[in-house]
Coordinates of C-alpha atoms and ligand atoms in Angstrom, one line a residue:
M1 CA 68.2 58.1 97.3
D2 CA 67.2 61.8 97.4
S3 CA 64.4 63.3 95.4
I4 CA 63.6 66.9 94.5
L5 CA 60.0 68.2 95.0
I6 CA 59.0 71.2 92.9
T7 CA 55.7 73.1 92.8
G8 CA 55.2 75.3 89.8
N9 CA 55.4 78.8 91.1
G10 CA 55.6 81.4 88.4
P11 CA 58.5 83.4 86.9
L12 CA 62.0 83.2 88.5
K13 CA 63.6 86.5 89.3
G14 CA 67.0 87.6 90.6
T15 CA 70.7 86.9 90.4
T16 CA 72.5 83.6 90.6
H17 CA 75.9 82.4 89.5
A18 CA 77.6 79.6 87.7
S19 CA 80.0 77.5 89.7
G20 CA 83.3 76.1 88.4
A21 CA 83.0 73.9 85.2
K22 CA 82.7 70.2 85.9
N23 CA 84.1 69.3 82.4
A24 CA 87.1 71.6 82.9
A25 CA 87.7 70.5 86.5
L26 CA 87.9 66.8 85.7
P27 CA 90.8 66.9 83.2
I28 CA 92.5 69.6 85.2
L29 CA 92.5 67.5 88.3
A30 CA 93.8 64.5 86.3
S31 CA 96.6 66.7 84.9
S32 CA 98.1 67.2 88.4
L33 CA 99.6 63.7 87.9
L34 CA 102.0 65.3 85.3
A35 CA 103.9 67.4 87.9
E36 CA 105.4 66.6 91.3
G37 CA 104.5 68.9 94.1
T38 CA 101.4 70.6 95.4
H39 CA 98.8 72.1 93.0
T40 CA 96.2 74.6 94.1
F41 CA 92.9 74.6 92.1
R42 CA 90.3 77.3 92.9
N43 CA 86.6 77.5 92.0
V44 CA 86.4 73.7 92.1
P45 CA 82.7 72.8 92.1
A46 CA 81.5 70.6 94.9
L47 CA 80.1 67.8 92.7
A48 CA 80.0 64.0 93.0
D49 CA 82.1 63.6 89.8
V50 CA 84.8 65.8 91.3
S51 CA 84.8 63.8 94.5
T52 CA 85.2 60.6 92.4
M53 CA 88.1 62.1 90.4
L54 CA 89.8 63.1 93.7
K55 CA 89.2 59.5 95.0
V56 CA 90.9 58.1 91.9
L57 CA 93.9 60.3 92.5
T58 CA 94.2 59.5 96.2
T59 CA 93.8 55.8 95.5
M60 CA 96.9 56.2 93.3
G61 CA 98.8 57.8 96.2
A62 CA 98.2 61.5 95.6
K63 CA 97.1 63.6 98.6
S64 CA 94.1 65.9 98.2
E65 CA 92.5 68.5 100.6
R66 CA 89.4 70.6 100.0
L67 CA 89.7 74.0 101.7
S68 CA 86.4 75.8 101.5
G69 CA 87.3 79.3 100.5
K70 CA 85.0 82.3 100.9
K71 CA 83.8 82.4 97.3
S72 CA 84.5 78.9 96.2
S73 CA 86.0 75.7 97.2
I74 CA 89.8 75.4 96.9
C75 CA 91.4 72.0 96.3
E76 CA 95.0 71.2 97.0
I77 CA 96.5 68.1 95.4
E78 CA 100.0 66.9 96.3
V79 CA 101.6 64.5 93.9
G80 CA 104.8 62.8 95.2
K81 CA 107.5 60.7 93.7
K82 CA 105.5 57.5 94.1
V83 CA 102.2 56.8 92.5
T84 CA 100.4 53.5 91.9
P85 CA 99.4 54.1 88.2
E86 CA 96.1 52.2 88.5
A87 CA 92.5 53.3 88.3
P88 CA 90.2 50.5 89.6
Y89 CA 87.0 49.3 88.0
E90 CA 85.0 50.2 91.2
L91 CA 85.8 53.9 90.6
V92 CA 85.9 54.1 86.8
K93 CA 82.5 52.4 86.5
T94 CA 81.0 55.3 88.4
M95 CA 82.6 57.9 86.3
R96 CA 84.0 57.2 82.8
A97 CA 85.9 60.5 82.9
S98 CA 88.4 58.6 85.1
V99 CA 90.0 57.6 81.9
L100 CA 91.5 61.0 81.8
V101 CA 94.3 59.7 84.1
L102 CA 95.5 57.5 81.3
G103 CA 97.5 60.1 79.3
P104 CA 99.2 61.6 82.4
L105 CA 100.1 58.2 83.9
V106 CA 101.7 56.9 80.7
A107 CA 103.5 60.2 80.0
R108 CA 105.0 60.7 83.4
W109 CA 105.1 57.2 85.0
G110 CA 105.6 55.1 81.9
R111 CA 102.7 52.8 82.6
A112 CA 99.0 52.8 83.4
R113 CA 96.4 50.2 84.3
V114 CA 93.0 51.8 83.9
S115 CA 89.7 50.0 83.9
M116 CA 87.8 50.2 80.6
P117 CA 84.8 52.5 81.3
G118 CA 81.5 50.7 80.7
G119 CA 79.0 52.4 78.6
C120 CA 76.5 54.7 80.3
A121 CA 72.9 55.7 80.0
I122 CA 73.5 57.9 77.0
G123 CA 75.6 55.6 74.9
A124 CA 78.3 53.0 74.4
R125 CA 81.0 55.8 74.7
P126 CA 84.0 53.8 73.5
I127 CA 87.5 55.1 74.1
D128 CA 89.1 53.7 70.9
Q129 CA 90.2 57.1 69.8
H130 CA 92.0 57.7 73.1
L131 CA 93.9 54.4 72.8
K132 CA 94.7 55.0 69.1
G133 CA 96.1 58.5 70.0
L134 CA 98.3 57.2 72.8
A135 CA 99.5 54.4 70.5
K136 CA 100.5 57.0 67.9
L137 CA 102.7 58.5 70.6
G138 CA 104.4 55.2 71.1
A139 CA 102.5 53.7 74.0
E140 CA 102.0 49.9 73.9
I141 CA 98.4 49.3 74.6
E142 CA 96.9 45.9 75.8
L143 CA 93.4 45.1 76.9
H144 CA 93.4 42.6 79.7
E145 CA 90.6 41.5 82.0
G146 CA 88.6 44.6 81.4
Y147 CA 91.6 46.9 81.9
V148 CA 93.6 49.0 79.6
E149 CA 97.3 48.4 80.2
A150 CA 99.5 51.0 78.6
R151 CA 103.3 51.2 78.7
A152 CA 106.0 53.5 77.3
K153 CA 109.6 54.2 78.2
R154 CA 109.2 57.7 76.9
L155 CA 106.4 58.8 74.6
K156 CA 107.5 60.3 71.3
G157 CA 105.7 63.1 69.5
G158 CA 103.7 62.3 66.3
T159 CA 100.6 63.2 64.4
V160 CA 97.3 62.1 65.9
A161 CA 94.5 62.5 63.4
F162 CA 91.2 61.6 65.2
D163 CA 88.6 59.8 63.2
L164 CA 85.9 61.7 65.0
I165 CA 85.9 64.6 67.4
T166 CA 86.3 63.6 71.0
V167 CA 86.6 66.0 73.9
T168 CA 88.3 63.8 76.5
G169 CA 90.2 62.0 73.7
T170 CA 91.7 65.3 72.7
E171 CA 92.4 66.1 76.4
N172 CA 94.1 62.7 77.1
V173 CA 96.4 63.1 74.1
M174 CA 97.2 66.7 74.8
M175 CA 98.3 65.8 78.4
A176 CA 100.3 62.8 77.2
A177 CA 102.0 64.8 74.5
S178 CA 103.1 67.5 77.0
L179 CA 105.9 65.3 78.3
A180 CA 106.6 63.3 75.0
K181 CA 109.9 63.8 73.2
G182 CA 109.4 66.1 70.2
R183 CA 106.4 67.6 68.6
T184 CA 102.8 66.3 68.5
I185 CA 100.1 67.6 66.1
I186 CA 96.5 66.7 67.0
E187 CA 94.3 67.0 64.0
N188 CA 90.4 67.0 64.1
A189 CA 90.8 68.1 67.8
A190 CA 87.8 69.1 69.9
R191 CA 87.4 72.8 70.2
E192 CA 85.4 73.0 73.5
P193 CA 86.2 75.8 75.9
E194 CA 87.2 73.1 78.4
V195 CA 89.9 71.9 76.1
E196 CA 91.3 75.5 75.9
E197 CA 91.1 75.8 79.7
L198 CA 93.1 72.5 80.1
A199 CA 95.7 73.8 77.6
R200 CA 96.0 77.1 79.7
V201 CA 96.6 75.0 82.8
L202 CA 99.2 72.8 81.1
N203 CA 101.0 75.8 79.7
K204 CA 101.0 77.3 83.2
M205 CA 102.8 74.1 84.3
G206 CA 105.4 74.7 81.6
A207 CA 104.0 72.8 78.7
R208 CA 104.3 74.3 75.2
I209 CA 100.8 74.0 73.6
S210 CA 99.3 76.2 70.8
G211 CA 96.1 76.0 68.8
A212 CA 93.8 74.8 71.6
G213 CA 90.3 75.9 70.7
T214 CA 90.9 75.1 67.0
D215 CA 90.9 71.8 65.3
V216 CA 94.7 71.6 65.1
I217 CA 96.7 71.6 68.3
T218 CA 100.5 71.6 68.4
I219 CA 102.3 70.4 71.5
D220 CA 106.1 70.5 71.9
G221 CA 107.0 68.1 74.6
V222 CA 109.1 69.3 77.5
E223 CA 111.3 67.4 80.0
G224 CA 109.2 68.2 83.1
L225 CA 106.3 70.2 84.4
K226 CA 105.8 72.1 87.7
P227 CA 102.7 72.3 90.0
V228 CA 100.2 75.1 89.3
D229 CA 97.8 77.5 91.1
H230 CA 94.7 78.0 88.9
A231 CA 91.1 79.2 89.1
I232 CA 88.8 77.1 87.0
I233 CA 86.4 78.7 84.5
A234 CA 82.6 78.9 85.1
D235 CA 80.4 76.0 84.0
R236 CA 78.8 77.0 80.7
I237 CA 76.3 74.1 80.8
E238 CA 75.2 75.0 84.3
A239 CA 74.9 78.6 83.2
G240 CA 72.8 77.5 80.2
T241 CA 70.6 75.4 82.4
L242 CA 70.0 78.4 84.8
L243 CA 69.1 80.6 81.8
C244 CA 66.6 77.9 80.7
A245 CA 65.0 78.1 84.1
A246 CA 64.3 81.8 83.4
A247 CA 63.2 81.0 79.8
I248 CA 60.6 78.3 80.8
T249 CA 59.1 80.3 83.6
G250 CA 59.0 83.7 81.8
G251 CA 61.4 85.1 84.4
D252 CA 64.2 87.6 84.6
V253 CA 67.5 86.1 85.8
L254 CA 71.2 87.2 85.7
V255 CA 73.7 84.4 85.8
Q256 CA 77.0 85.8 87.1
H257 CA 80.4 84.5 85.9
A258 CA 78.8 83.0 82.7
V259 CA 81.0 83.6 79.7
P260 CA 79.0 84.5 76.6
E261 CA 81.7 83.3 74.2
H262 CA 81.4 79.8 75.7
L263 CA 77.6 79.6 75.0
E264 CA 77.1 81.4 71.7
A265 CA 75.0 78.7 70.0
V266 CA 72.8 78.4 73.1
L267 CA 72.3 82.1 73.4
H268 CA 71.4 82.3 69.7
K269 CA 68.8 79.6 70.2
L270 CA 67.3 81.3 73.3
R271 CA 67.0 84.5 71.4
E272 CA 65.4 82.7 68.4
I273 CA 62.7 81.3 70.7
G274 CA 61.8 84.8 71.9
C275 CA 64.0 85.4 75.0
K276 CA 65.7 88.7 75.6
V277 CA 69.4 87.8 76.3
T278 CA 71.8 90.6 77.2
V279 CA 75.5 90.4 78.1
E280 CA 76.1 92.3 81.4
H281 CA 79.5 93.2 82.9
D282 CA 79.3 90.3 85.3
G283 CA 77.3 87.7 83.4
I284 CA 74.4 86.9 81.2
R285 CA 70.8 88.1 81.8
L286 CA 67.7 86.5 80.3
V287 CA 64.2 87.8 80.3
G288 CA 61.8 85.1 79.1
P289 CA 58.6 85.7 77.2
A290 CA 55.2 84.6 78.5
R291 CA 55.5 81.6 76.1
V292 CA 58.5 80.7 74.0
S293 CA 58.3 80.1 70.2
P294 CA 59.3 76.8 68.6
A295 CA 62.7 76.3 67.0
D296 CA 64.7 73.4 65.5
I297 CA 67.9 72.2 67.2
K298 CA 70.7 70.0 65.9
T299 CA 73.5 69.1 68.4
R300 CA 77.0 69.4 67.1
E301 CA 80.5 69.6 68.4
H302 CA 81.6 73.0 69.7
P303 CA 81.0 75.7 68.5
G304 CA 77.8 74.1 67.4
F305 CA 74.8 73.6 69.8
P306 CA 76.1 71.5 72.7
T307 CA 74.6 68.0 73.3
D308 CA 74.8 68.8 77.0
M309 CA 72.1 71.4 76.6
Q310 CA 69.7 69.3 74.4
A311 CA 67.6 67.9 77.2
Q312 CA 67.2 71.3 78.9
L313 CA 66.1 73.1 75.7
M314 CA 63.7 70.2 75.0
A315 CA 62.0 71.0 78.4
V316 CA 61.7 74.6 77.4
L317 CA 60.4 73.8 73.9
A318 CA 57.8 71.4 75.4
T319 CA 55.9 74.6 76.4
A320 CA 56.4 76.5 73.1
S321 CA 53.7 77.9 70.9
G322 CA 54.4 75.4 68.1
T323 CA 56.4 72.4 67.0
S324 CA 60.2 72.0 67.2
V325 CA 62.4 69.2 65.8
I326 CA 65.5 68.2 67.9
T327 CA 68.2 66.1 66.3
E328 CA 70.8 64.6 68.6
N329 CA 74.0 64.0 66.5
I330 CA 76.5 63.2 69.3
F331 CA 75.2 60.4 71.4
E332 CA 73.1 57.5 70.3
N333 CA 70.7 57.3 73.3
R334 CA 70.3 60.8 74.7
F335 CA 66.4 61.0 74.7
M336 CA 65.7 59.2 78.0
H337 CA 64.1 62.4 79.3
V338 CA 61.4 62.2 76.6
A339 CA 59.3 59.5 78.3
E340 CA 59.6 61.3 81.6
L341 CA 58.7 64.7 80.1
R342 CA 55.6 63.0 78.5
R343 CA 54.5 62.1 82.1
L344 CA 54.4 65.8 82.7
G345 CA 52.1 66.3 79.8
A346 CA 54.7 67.1 77.1
D347 CA 53.8 65.9 73.6
I348 CA 57.1 64.6 72.2
T349 CA 57.7 61.7 69.8
A350 CA 61.3 60.4 69.5
E351 CA 62.3 58.3 66.5
G352 CA 66.0 57.4 66.3
N353 CA 68.0 60.5 66.9
T354 CA 65.2 62.9 66.2
A355 CA 62.5 64.1 68.5
V356 CA 59.4 66.1 67.5
V357 CA 58.3 68.4 70.3
R358 CA 54.7 69.7 70.0
G359 CA 54.6 72.6 72.4
Q360 CA 51.8 72.6 75.1
A361 CA 50.5 75.6 76.9
K362 CA 50.4 73.6 80.1
L363 CA 52.4 70.9 81.8
S364 CA 51.1 69.1 84.9
G365 CA 53.2 67.9 87.8
A366 CA 53.8 64.2 88.4
P367 CA 56.4 61.9 89.9
V368 CA 59.3 61.3 87.4
M369 CA 62.6 59.5 87.3
A370 CA 66.0 61.0 86.5
T371 CA 68.0 58.7 84.2
D372 CA 71.2 60.7 83.5
L373 CA 72.7 64.0 84.4
R374 CA 71.2 66.4 81.9
A375 CA 67.9 64.5 81.7
S376 CA 67.5 65.2 85.5
A377 CA 68.1 68.9 84.9
S378 CA 65.5 68.8 82.1
L379 CA 62.9 67.3 84.5
V380 CA 63.6 70.0 87.2
L381 CA 63.1 72.7 84.6
A382 CA 59.8 71.2 83.4
G383 CA 58.7 70.9 87.1
L384 CA 59.3 74.7 87.5
K385 CA 56.6 75.3 84.9
A386 CA 54.3 72.4 85.5
E387 CA 51.1 73.1 87.5
G388 CA 51.1 71.2 90.8
K389 CA 53.8 69.0 92.3
T390 CA 56.6 67.3 90.4
L391 CA 58.8 64.8 92.3
V392 CA 62.1 64.0 90.5
G393 CA 63.6 60.8 91.8
R394 CA 67.2 59.5 91.7
V395 CA 68.7 63.0 91.9
Y396 CA 72.1 61.4 92.5
H397 CA 72.3 61.9 88.7
L398 CA 71.8 65.6 89.2
D399 CA 74.4 65.8 91.9
R400 CA 77.0 64.6 89.6
G401 CA 77.0 67.8 87.6
Y402 CA 75.1 70.5 89.5
E403 CA 76.2 72.1 92.8
R404 CA 72.9 72.1 94.8
L405 CA 70.8 73.3 91.9
E406 CA 67.7 73.4 94.0
K407 CA 69.3 76.0 96.4
K408 CA 70.1 78.2 93.4
L409 CA 66.6 77.9 92.0
K410 CA 65.0 78.4 95.4
A411 CA 66.9 81.7 95.8
L412 CA 65.3 82.8 92.5
G413 CA 61.8 82.2 93.9
A414 CA 61.2 78.6 92.9
N415 CA 59.1 76.4 95.3
I416 CA 61.6 73.6 95.4
R417 CA 63.2 71.4 98.1
R418 CA 65.3 68.2 98.4
V419 CA 63.5 65.3 100.0
K420 CA 65.9 63.0 101.7
G421 CA 65.5 59.4 100.4
Ligands
EPZ501 C1 82.7 65.0 77.0 O1 82.5 63.6 77.0 C2 81.9 65.5 78.2 N1 82.4 65.0 79.4 C3 80.4 65.2 78.0 O2 79.6 65.8 79.0 C4 79.9 65.7 76.6 O3 78.6 65.4 76.4 C5 80.8 65.2 75.5 O4 82.2 65.5 75.8 C6 80.4 65.8 74.1 O5 80.5 67.2 74.2 C7 83.5 65.5 79.9 O6 84.1 66.4 79.4 C8 84.0 64.9 81.2 P1 83.3 62.6 73.4 P2 83.4 62.6 76.1 O7 84.5 61.7 73.5 O8 84.7 63.2 75.9 C9 82.2 59.0 70.5 C10 78.0 65.9 80.7 O9 76.8 65.8 80.6 N2 83.6 58.5 70.8 O10 83.5 64.0 72.8 O11 83.3 61.3 76.7 C11 81.3 59.0 71.7 O12 80.7 57.7 71.8 C12 78.9 65.0 79.9 O13 78.7 66.8 81.3 C13 84.1 57.3 70.2 O14 83.4 56.7 69.4 O15 82.6 62.7 74.8 C14 80.3 60.1 71.3 O16 79.3 59.5 70.5 C15 78.0 63.9 79.2 N3 85.3 56.9 70.5 C16 81.2 61.1 70.5 O17 82.3 60.4 70.1 C17 86.1 57.6 71.4 O18 87.3 57.1 71.6 C18 81.6 62.3 71.4 O19 82.2 61.8 72.5 C19 85.6 58.7 72.0 C20 84.4 59.2 71.7

């Protein structure tokens, strides 16, 4: 298992870029099952989770090829007439977003057998809303030996009112409804930019979707969809993470391709703690202060402050000139980075879904352990600021959602390298 070794090395400076969005790429790759033919997806990030999704698709009989383009990696997926509509436990247990094949399989192939995703480090993460939504469209759902078995001759449109806001639940139902007979209305839909991006791709395939990005999405089912050529939007969470690297080190960094509208709550918070954030023609620039001020954070569904940026901002606030209170409202166990940040000298107390962060002028390097994707990013950020050496172990967590983060940070002046484990 690889580790990342960081030696605190002062302010980061320069220009970097955000790669394609992981949480847009995953549902978009799954949507290829909806249309026979060869899809071309551009700006596909080279991430472990993307490789897992491609493996799920090829296990079903699709063909995939990664062509490394000049600027970004291009991925071609060929879906034929025959597909084995099954997603095995071995794959789903490594990435719960594999459940995103459920909607497309039932809609186009009439049946699906997908392993129930287990929980993960940050929470139980059930998929009851996904199943309730598909059942509303007429799918017969059975749970059998740890697998979801779903069947439907032809899905029928209906109203799906989610009991709670779910990003992949909204995406699964939107994909299924694209080929259902009649109109589907999704109420209490997730409003994340990645949901909007998926709707853009589905409409390019010939779907008839409106309202994506709001809490009510209308889908008029069509008889068939066609393959698509699409470039995926930039990853707003990676962009936010790179901006936090500038904030915590008092640096001056431009993150190209970052879309300000996708990150408003995060940019607002970074300004609130004393960062100078400007929107440039090709991205977002952040100039960090010598020391950030404290601020309170409450994570919320989009357009609120994203839970996927909570751990990163906690690392920044661990060095603030006062006390901040962070409330995690989305996942029940997303403070695993607290114990590791404390090893670096942070003064943080977590109780339930609230963490009190008493800012420290100094952090000091130590060996720490990554526990989940965004926690590992938080530890890397703290290592950039900590005096001395920080060794972040189990960075396979990081590789799930960041395309060689250490290379991007090194290019900005960080003293950082991967240690092969
Ligand atoms: C997506 O996960 C993202 N993943 C997550 O990003 C992100 O943290 C999350 O949305 C919230 O923004 C992808 O898009 C691939 P949810 P998802 O369904 O869809 C509960 C990262 O770091 N819930 O919106 O799985 C659930 O337990 C990852 O990139 C149910 O109870 O999240 C959670 O508490 C981590 N029943 C809340 O809703 C359901 O059927 C939000 O979950 C579905 C969800």
